[in-house]
Amino acid sequence: MLGKMMDSQLTINSLIDFAVKFHGTTEIVSRSVEGPIHRYTYADCYRRIGRLAGALAALGVGDGDRVATLAWNGYRHFELYFAVSGMGAVCHTINPRLFGEQIAFIVNHAKDKLVFVDLTFVPVLEALAGRIDGVENIIVMTDEEHMPETSLSGVLCYENLLAVEAEDFGWPELDENTASSLCYSSGTTGNPKGVLYSHRSTVLHSFAICGADAMAISARDSILPVVPMFHVNAWGIPYACAMAGSKLVLPGAGMDGASLHELMEAEGVTLTAGVPTIWLGLLQYMKESGLQLPELERTIVGGAAPPPSMIESFENDFGVDFLHGWGMTETSPVCTVGALKGNMRGLDTAAKQAIKVKQGKPLYGVDMKIVGDDGLPLPHDGEAFGELCVKGPWVNGEYFEDAEATGAAFDADGFFRTGDVSTIDSDGYMQIVDRSKDVIKSGGEWISSIELENLAVGHADVAEAAVIGIVHQKWGERPLLICVPREGAEPAAADILALFDGKVAKMCIPDAVEFVGELPHTATGKILKTKLREDFKDYSLPA
Ligand code: AMP
């Protein structure tokens, strides 16, 4: 027997409809790329979303077409999130910090029809001339006055497109399983892999992160996501804000401590979210300037492990509740958040900190296990560690048009294999121990150790090379290249580093080179990175 309740579809359209109908006067505030602060309401925003959808239709965008963005966190990007998905097309956010080759691969693999680009990133596209020929038009996200001189062809102006369209777009009734957005994970090996989210997965993820044990997002909040809208949909926060009717504050390119503090203070920000690197800058600035943020209640930190000193600083110096979260592009992303349980209230500060350092406990909807090399589940005792595997309605079920990557990504029980190695304790708190792929996380971005090693051994005088992450005050981690010279050779560090120029993004080039007589290996001949990390744990990188 079936239930008798209404079968309303869980769509992204329903999120913005709700925000407009019941929170229409709530503000969305952005630091614009052109400079000034832009301020309008959900109701104003919705009218422009209608015009934008009209413009997309006029440019020939139809069901399932991919529309790419290369943009900061700002109101026009927010409009694209809702207009593109709302009309039945797919909003494909691209990370502009990726190396040109990767961006070209991603645009071509996704078969992007249009690319919307912030003024800042026009040169990124210019550098790809002749390599993304499938793109029909490039729309610069600005007004006529600020349109740049550019060598690109098929260029249009965002505000001009909107100006000639009507506000009332005929929004389609979408099935909740319709694809809504696409994001590529910048993998450590091989090409980037596409994760195709649906309206349903997005709405369920929004419910989950609004939960009190997650981000507790509500209409009382003023929320500033520092995490970019080009990185897993800013952890789903723009959608969750619409669901809750929260004020949304978008920082644009102003990611430095002073700009963030100014905006957070002016807009009464109560909740913020981002990677550890960003917070180092803000905390340092606030300490040096003797500033506080009295209205900031809580911060969600994830994407990389924050140092314990950061947790202490947020809580003790600034009275901000620190919440640790974990997730991946493949998981929408939030799976765990580290809110404490009621029976932990009485614990002393040190014991609470020990829990907060962990990546958190699963939100309802996410199932989680750790498995050993044999694929068998390991105990949740906080000691045993193995590969973390997850399952749930906002977890990737299949990579976008990539059967090979899909084949390797799931276990026999249909769990997604994360590639992270972790423990789970008896209270359900998960802690990342290592990444099976030894990726280096620098400022929230991935740096592939394997790619760098492969380039280094391209030097005639290098016999073997390994790259490991060294803890860095600002960036979280920076790569250190460790080389074994060929017998009798004495290669110079500068010559080896010169090999990387033009072959990888600048931010990926190792900070230093060290020479050793030999590298430690596992029984199967793989470089033993754990031993190297141990050997170099006190290493300090050149300033
Ligand atoms: P991405 O798909 O770029 O968001 O990266 C996901 C990966 O970032 C995860 O598989 C983890 O390796 C890492 N990660 C995410 N959150 C955390 C965290 N809180 N602590 C440590 N590593 C994290």
XYZ file of C-alpha atoms and ligand atoms in Angstrom:
566
model
C 0.000 0.000 0.000
C 1.339 3.441 -0.901
C 1.115 6.495 1.343
C -1.369 9.170 0.464
C 0.832 12.243 0.746
C 1.495 14.786 -2.012
C 4.281 13.954 -4.406
C 6.022 17.364 -4.513
C 9.308 17.262 -6.386
C 12.427 18.291 -4.469
C 13.812 20.858 -6.896
C 16.183 23.798 -6.710
C 13.316 25.905 -8.080
C 11.352 25.113 -4.924
C 14.195 26.532 -2.815
C 14.246 29.935 -4.486
C 10.433 30.023 -4.747
C 10.261 29.529 -0.995
C 12.886 32.192 -0.287
C 11.074 34.726 -2.461
C 7.618 33.973 -1.106
C 8.454 33.916 2.604
C 11.779 35.747 2.905
C 11.498 38.110 -0.047
C 12.917 41.117 1.822
C 15.978 39.247 3.154
C 19.208 40.513 1.671
C 21.949 39.092 -0.507
C 25.030 41.302 -0.174
C 28.073 40.975 -2.444
C 31.461 42.570 -2.792
C 31.350 43.047 -6.539
C 34.245 42.390 -8.886
C 33.872 45.962 -10.159
C 34.451 47.250 -6.619
C 31.351 48.526 -4.796
C 29.183 46.517 -2.400
C 26.050 45.280 -4.174
C 22.910 44.786 -2.121
C 19.495 43.458 -3.051
C 16.778 41.127 -1.750
C 15.707 37.594 -2.664
C 12.708 39.193 -4.385
C 14.946 41.470 -6.516
C 17.216 38.534 -7.227
C 14.340 36.372 -8.413
C 13.282 38.944 -11.002
C 16.795 38.905 -12.450
C 16.880 35.095 -12.368
C 13.778 35.163 -14.584
C 15.492 37.530 -17.023
C 18.633 35.418 -16.997
C 16.701 32.231 -17.785
C 15.081 34.118 -20.685
C 18.523 35.113 -21.935
C 19.782 31.537 -21.665
C 16.813 30.253 -23.653
C 17.423 32.954 -26.275
C 21.008 31.723 -26.586
C 19.700 28.245 -27.302
C 20.243 26.606 -23.918
C 17.903 23.642 -23.528
C 17.329 20.664 -21.228
C 20.543 19.148 -19.936
C 22.862 21.612 -21.701
C 25.932 22.483 -19.717
C 26.502 26.130 -18.867
C 29.869 26.824 -17.269
C 30.936 29.486 -14.803
C 34.376 30.813 -13.916
C 33.458 33.179 -11.134
C 33.921 34.385 -7.566
C 31.238 34.273 -4.894
C 28.913 37.050 -6.016
C 25.286 37.812 -6.807
C 25.541 37.122 -10.532
C 27.022 33.696 -9.805
C 24.124 33.089 -7.406
C 21.679 34.059 -10.152
C 23.315 31.531 -12.485
C 22.994 28.752 -9.896
C 19.213 29.154 -9.900
C 18.508 30.234 -13.484
C 20.562 27.486 -15.162
C 19.364 24.614 -12.961
C 15.861 26.019 -12.750
C 15.339 25.932 -16.515
C 16.492 22.288 -16.678
C 20.087 22.915 -17.778
C 23.238 22.046 -15.820
C 25.264 24.679 -13.972
C 28.894 23.649 -14.385
C 31.159 25.516 -11.974
C 34.836 25.502 -12.947
C 37.733 26.196 -10.601
C 39.668 29.050 -12.266
C 42.773 28.182 -10.252
C 43.277 24.962 -12.190
C 46.031 24.695 -14.742
C 44.929 25.760 -18.258
C 45.199 22.216 -19.616
C 42.813 20.976 -16.938
C 40.293 23.754 -17.583
C 40.359 23.008 -21.318
C 39.900 19.291 -20.600
C 36.974 19.984 -18.281
C 35.200 22.398 -20.669
C 35.567 19.944 -23.550
C 34.633 16.862 -21.542
C 31.517 18.588 -20.205
C 30.717 19.921 -23.702
C 29.976 23.321 -22.219
C 27.798 25.388 -24.528
C 28.289 28.736 -22.805
C 30.870 30.019 -20.350
C 30.001 32.819 -17.915
C 33.128 34.541 -16.674
C 33.958 37.184 -14.082
C 36.168 40.057 -15.293
C 39.095 38.659 -13.283
C 39.132 35.400 -15.225
C 38.810 36.699 -18.787
C 42.607 36.211 -19.253
C 42.206 32.559 -18.171
C 39.901 32.000 -21.142
C 42.039 34.078 -23.499
C 44.924 31.721 -22.769
C 42.737 28.802 -23.940
C 42.059 30.276 -27.388
C 41.647 27.525 -29.974
C 41.375 24.809 -27.322
C 37.719 25.142 -26.277
C 36.096 25.504 -29.658
C 32.830 23.822 -28.655
C 31.895 26.869 -26.557
C 29.398 29.004 -28.493
C 29.442 32.175 -26.418
C 31.370 33.676 -23.554
C 29.363 35.972 -21.308
C 31.300 38.458 -19.211
C 29.569 38.919 -15.859
C 29.505 42.699 -15.811
C 27.775 45.724 -17.322
C 28.435 47.561 -20.570
C 30.621 50.167 -18.863
C 33.050 47.553 -17.532
C 33.249 45.312 -20.592
C 36.918 44.485 -21.224
C 38.954 44.658 -24.412
C 39.421 41.014 -25.294
C 40.718 38.786 -28.047
C 37.937 36.261 -27.334
C 35.222 35.725 -29.899
C 31.481 35.292 -29.280
C 31.660 37.597 -26.267
C 28.482 39.002 -24.717
C 27.716 41.289 -21.794
C 25.700 39.827 -18.891
C 23.755 42.967 -18.018
C 22.918 43.689 -21.657
C 21.460 40.189 -22.011
C 19.277 40.626 -18.940
C 18.124 44.113 -19.946
C 16.099 42.902 -22.924
C 14.375 39.958 -21.222
C 11.126 39.743 -19.243
C 11.108 38.889 -15.519
C 8.476 36.179 -15.679
C 10.145 33.140 -17.200
C 7.929 30.095 -17.738
C 9.764 27.772 -15.347
C 9.334 24.068 -16.214
C 8.025 21.437 -13.796
C 11.148 19.359 -13.305
C 11.517 15.807 -12.115
C 13.596 15.922 -8.928
C 16.124 13.500 -10.412
C 16.979 15.942 -13.218
C 20.670 16.864 -13.321
C 21.211 20.313 -11.812
C 24.913 21.012 -11.528
C 28.300 19.605 -12.388
C 31.632 19.893 -10.647
C 34.912 18.195 -11.536
C 37.146 16.823 -8.830
C 40.728 17.726 -9.594
C 41.974 14.213 -9.087
C 45.501 13.258 -8.164
C 45.857 10.808 -10.995
C 44.515 10.955 -14.488
C 42.052 13.520 -15.742
C 39.534 15.389 -13.591
C 36.297 13.484 -13.003
C 32.821 14.986 -13.234
C 30.264 14.689 -10.452
C 26.743 15.386 -11.674
C 24.404 16.486 -8.894
C 20.615 16.341 -9.139
C 17.888 18.648 -7.883
C 16.927 15.987 -5.355
C 20.464 15.434 -4.058
C 20.903 19.200 -3.718
C 17.691 19.684 -1.758
C 18.356 16.722 0.549
C 21.897 17.968 1.160
C 20.454 21.404 1.981
C 18.088 19.884 4.565
C 21.033 18.019 6.055
C 23.379 20.995 6.387
C 20.603 23.190 7.811
C 20.253 20.658 10.660
C 21.105 21.775 14.183
C 23.935 19.254 14.496
C 25.370 20.398 11.161
C 25.564 24.100 10.311
C 22.249 25.006 12.010
C 21.467 27.398 9.157
C 18.409 29.526 9.918
C 16.545 32.728 9.040
C 18.278 34.361 12.039
C 21.650 33.956 10.353
C 23.775 36.173 8.182
C 26.049 33.739 6.363
C 29.308 34.373 4.574
C 30.635 31.360 2.638
C 34.323 31.955 1.995
C 34.482 28.538 0.366
C 34.231 29.318 -3.340
C 31.073 28.759 -5.350
C 33.396 27.032 -7.855
C 34.338 24.411 -5.266
C 31.491 21.931 -4.649
C 28.846 24.649 -4.841
C 30.325 26.506 -1.859
C 29.557 23.402 0.209
C 25.880 23.772 -0.751
C 25.482 26.939 1.327
C 23.772 29.121 -1.332
C 20.999 26.514 -1.671
C 20.684 26.054 2.093
C 20.413 29.837 2.582
C 17.472 29.919 0.186
C 15.889 26.980 2.030
C 16.250 28.711 5.392
C 15.729 32.296 4.237
C 19.116 33.343 5.609
C 20.864 36.556 4.699
C 23.713 35.694 2.344
C 26.968 37.665 2.187
C 29.282 36.965 -0.759
C 32.900 38.148 -0.505
C 33.863 38.285 -4.197
C 37.622 38.371 -4.620
C 38.179 39.911 -1.177
C 39.601 36.880 0.622
C 42.278 38.681 2.672
C 41.847 39.186 6.408
C 41.059 42.915 6.222
C 38.392 42.594 3.496
C 36.738 39.625 5.180
C 36.685 41.322 8.571
C 35.246 44.521 7.148
C 32.429 42.695 5.360
C 31.660 40.364 8.258
C 31.453 43.253 10.706
C 29.363 45.464 8.419
C 26.880 42.705 7.582
C 26.592 41.162 11.065
C 27.798 37.775 9.879
C 26.872 34.997 12.332
C 28.143 31.956 10.417
C 30.998 31.464 8.020
C 32.628 28.509 6.283
C 35.937 27.860 4.544
C 39.259 26.061 4.355
C 41.918 26.502 7.073
C 44.240 28.672 4.929
C 41.678 31.457 4.715
C 41.172 31.509 8.473
C 44.869 31.797 9.188
C 44.855 35.116 7.317
C 41.747 36.403 9.105
C 42.829 35.310 12.582
C 46.270 36.835 12.163
C 44.815 40.114 10.906
C 42.320 40.326 13.772
C 44.994 39.601 16.374
C 47.428 42.132 14.949
C 44.754 44.808 14.698
C 43.117 44.058 18.060
C 39.764 43.421 16.351
C 36.861 41.138 17.272
C 33.718 39.905 15.522
C 31.140 39.933 18.323
C 28.276 38.781 16.099
C 30.117 35.808 14.618
C 28.749 32.750 16.442
C 30.231 29.804 14.587
C 32.559 28.777 11.814
C 32.649 25.592 9.758
C 36.122 24.543 8.716
C 36.853 21.721 6.286
C 38.516 20.772 3.020
C 41.776 20.128 4.869
C 42.655 19.448 8.490
C 42.866 22.645 10.569
C 45.734 22.870 13.074
C 44.560 22.516 16.715
C 45.892 26.029 17.410
C 43.291 27.400 15.000
C 40.457 25.728 16.890
C 41.772 27.200 20.148
C 42.160 30.650 18.660
C 38.632 30.788 17.259
C 37.141 29.633 20.533
C 39.374 31.294 23.129
C 40.504 34.516 21.445
C 37.313 35.291 19.552
C 34.503 33.334 21.258
C 33.503 31.628 17.990
C 32.150 28.066 18.105
C 34.397 25.953 15.879
C 32.826 23.151 13.851
C 34.915 20.743 11.833
C 33.404 19.214 8.709
C 34.464 16.657 6.143
C 33.380 15.966 2.613
C 34.406 15.738 -1.023
C 33.273 16.934 -4.428
C 31.808 13.427 -4.775
C 29.676 13.862 -1.650
C 28.014 17.259 -2.370
C 30.150 17.703 -0.090
C 29.110 17.576 3.567
C 28.987 14.144 5.198
C 30.240 14.790 8.720
C 30.260 17.728 11.118
C 31.917 17.677 14.511
C 29.195 19.116 16.792
C 29.503 17.672 20.303
C 26.859 15.409 21.859
C 24.919 16.218 25.030
C 26.868 13.727 27.114
C 30.104 15.534 26.190
C 29.034 18.809 27.782
C 30.780 18.021 31.037
C 34.128 17.207 29.443
C 37.072 19.470 30.148
C 38.437 21.769 27.454
C 41.226 19.425 26.400
C 38.852 16.491 25.958
C 36.468 18.645 23.911
C 39.341 19.845 21.737
C 40.357 16.241 21.112
C 36.890 15.616 19.661
C 36.805 18.853 17.663
C 40.077 17.977 15.928
C 38.283 14.956 14.458
C 36.380 15.448 11.205
C 32.994 14.836 12.819
C 30.085 12.428 12.909
C 27.825 11.538 9.961
C 24.707 13.542 9.225
C 21.475 11.576 8.824
C 21.410 10.200 5.283
C 25.103 9.334 5.200
C 26.239 5.819 5.960
C 29.918 5.307 6.605
C 32.391 2.487 7.132
C 36.120 1.924 7.125
C 37.604 -1.123 5.428
C 40.981 -2.815 5.428
C 43.028 -3.838 2.385
C 40.836 -6.951 2.146
C 37.717 -4.771 1.828
C 36.339 -6.036 5.132
C 34.868 -3.580 7.638
C 37.057 -2.513 10.547
C 35.800 -1.784 14.074
C 34.604 1.671 15.073
C 36.992 1.884 18.008
C 38.882 5.070 17.197
C 42.061 3.007 16.702
C 41.678 0.826 13.614
C 42.093 2.738 10.383
C 41.228 1.887 6.828
C 39.737 3.338 3.680
C 36.678 5.460 4.377
C 33.650 4.437 2.294
C 30.374 6.354 2.180
C 26.854 5.918 0.884
C 23.820 8.181 0.703
C 21.423 10.196 -1.455
C 23.909 13.037 -2.004
C 26.901 10.781 -2.692
C 28.155 10.285 -6.267
C 26.661 7.126 -7.778
C 28.539 7.276 -11.087
C 31.078 9.700 -12.595
C 29.857 11.824 -15.499
C 30.676 10.014 -18.745
C 33.655 8.217 -17.271
C 33.084 4.483 -17.060
C 36.697 3.772 -16.164
C 36.731 6.043 -13.109
C 33.290 4.775 -12.098
C 34.454 1.170 -12.242
C 37.149 1.734 -9.643
C 35.161 3.942 -7.316
C 32.704 1.589 -5.620
C 32.924 -1.517 -3.468
C 30.771 -4.639 -3.756
C 28.162 -3.171 -1.384
C 27.789 -0.025 -3.474
C 29.742 2.220 -1.084
C 31.778 5.018 -2.668
C 35.482 4.579 -1.911
C 36.754 7.980 -0.793
C 40.496 7.344 -1.002
C 40.810 8.820 2.497
C 42.141 6.704 5.296
C 40.432 7.235 8.633
C 39.309 5.951 12.003
C 35.746 6.010 13.380
C 35.283 6.012 17.159
C 32.516 4.413 19.196
C 30.598 7.739 19.241
C 30.672 7.832 15.433
C 33.302 10.573 15.084
C 35.519 10.046 12.054
C 39.132 11.164 11.898
C 41.228 11.353 8.732
C 44.581 9.652 9.262
C 46.012 9.993 5.805
C 45.014 10.101 2.185
C 45.660 6.979 0.277
C 46.845 9.064 -2.635
C 49.215 11.330 -0.696
C 47.841 14.446 -2.241
C 49.229 17.770 -1.021
C 46.613 20.305 0.054
C 47.801 23.848 -0.416
C 45.387 26.685 0.280
C 42.412 24.411 -0.321
C 43.733 23.184 -3.667
C 45.045 19.760 -4.616
C 48.627 19.246 -5.638
C 49.386 15.838 -7.052
C 52.602 14.420 -5.649
C 52.758 11.860 -8.439
C 52.640 14.452 -11.188
C 55.528 16.368 -9.617
C 57.549 13.202 -9.066
C 57.108 12.213 -12.661
C 58.409 15.578 -13.833
C 61.363 15.512 -11.454
C 62.585 12.149 -12.632
C 62.568 13.649 -16.105
C 65.828 15.369 -15.111
C 68.791 13.407 -16.416
C 70.598 13.472 -13.067
C 67.655 12.413 -10.884
C 67.316 8.686 -10.193
C 64.241 8.748 -8.017
C 61.976 11.382 -6.525
C 59.227 11.726 -3.954
C 57.060 14.697 -3.064
C 55.513 15.154 0.347
C 53.556 17.952 1.955
C 55.338 20.043 4.576
C 53.227 21.956 7.068
C 53.050 25.601 6.075
C 51.717 28.448 8.227
C 49.782 30.122 5.457
C 48.967 27.459 2.884
C 48.418 24.491 5.157
C 50.904 22.384 3.224
C 53.522 23.049 0.561
C 55.318 20.434 -1.543
C 58.872 19.393 -0.771
C 60.681 17.443 -3.470
C 63.080 14.774 -2.235
C 65.501 13.438 -4.864
C 68.026 10.658 -5.140
C 70.752 11.834 -7.569
C 72.046 9.457 -10.199
C 75.303 7.843 -9.196
C 78.175 10.276 -9.542
C 75.881 13.177 -10.497
C 75.385 16.377 -8.523
C 72.261 18.058 -9.924
C 71.421 21.603 -8.814
C 68.067 22.211 -7.120
C 67.345 25.206 -9.354
C 67.825 23.120 -12.520
C 65.357 20.521 -11.302
C 62.772 23.150 -10.314
C 63.152 24.779 -13.731
C 61.653 21.579 -15.174
C 58.267 22.469 -13.693
C 57.997 25.884 -15.330
C 55.078 25.927 -17.752
C 54.263 22.271 -17.064
C 52.262 22.707 -13.880
C 50.399 25.615 -12.310
C 52.789 27.934 -10.420
C 51.220 27.051 -7.078
C 52.150 23.385 -7.637
C 55.904 23.943 -7.984
C 57.726 22.540 -4.935
C 59.039 25.075 -2.428
C 62.328 23.247 -1.973
C 64.448 20.273 -3.058
C 66.372 17.972 -0.724
C 68.821 15.277 -1.780
C 69.090 11.890 -0.070
C 71.137 8.768 -0.702
C 68.039 6.549 -1.003
C 64.283 6.578 -0.476
C 62.417 4.197 1.857
C 60.248 1.626 0.038
C 57.394 -0.711 0.889
C 57.589 -4.451 0.280
C 55.933 -3.977 -3.092
C 58.421 -1.339 -4.174
C 56.303 1.765 -3.528
C 57.892 4.770 -1.886
C 57.053 4.730 1.803
C 55.622 8.207 2.237
C 54.744 7.726 5.890
C 58.443 7.157 6.665
C 59.469 10.188 4.609
C 56.937 12.377 6.403
C 58.308 11.127 9.691
C 61.909 11.845 8.576
C 61.008 15.357 7.445
C 58.471 16.220 10.121
C 60.644 19.017 11.561
C 61.762 20.315 8.171
C 61.329 24.051 7.642
C 60.752 25.382 4.164
C 62.678 28.413 2.964
C 60.796 31.647 3.707
P 37.593 18.050 -2.647
O 36.881 17.043 -3.455
O 38.512 18.918 -3.427
O 36.646 18.844 -1.803
O 38.557 17.311 -1.646
C 38.082 16.293 -0.803
C 39.195 15.795 0.054
O 39.657 16.833 0.923
C 38.800 14.681 0.976
O 38.805 13.439 0.315
C 39.870 14.779 2.044
O 41.075 14.156 1.616
C 40.113 16.256 2.137
N 39.346 16.831 3.265
C 38.121 17.371 3.230
N 37.771 17.806 4.458
C 38.802 17.531 5.277
C 39.046 17.731 6.677
N 38.172 18.331 7.456
N 40.224 17.302 7.168
C 41.133 16.711 6.380
N 40.969 16.491 5.059
C 39.807 16.900 4.518
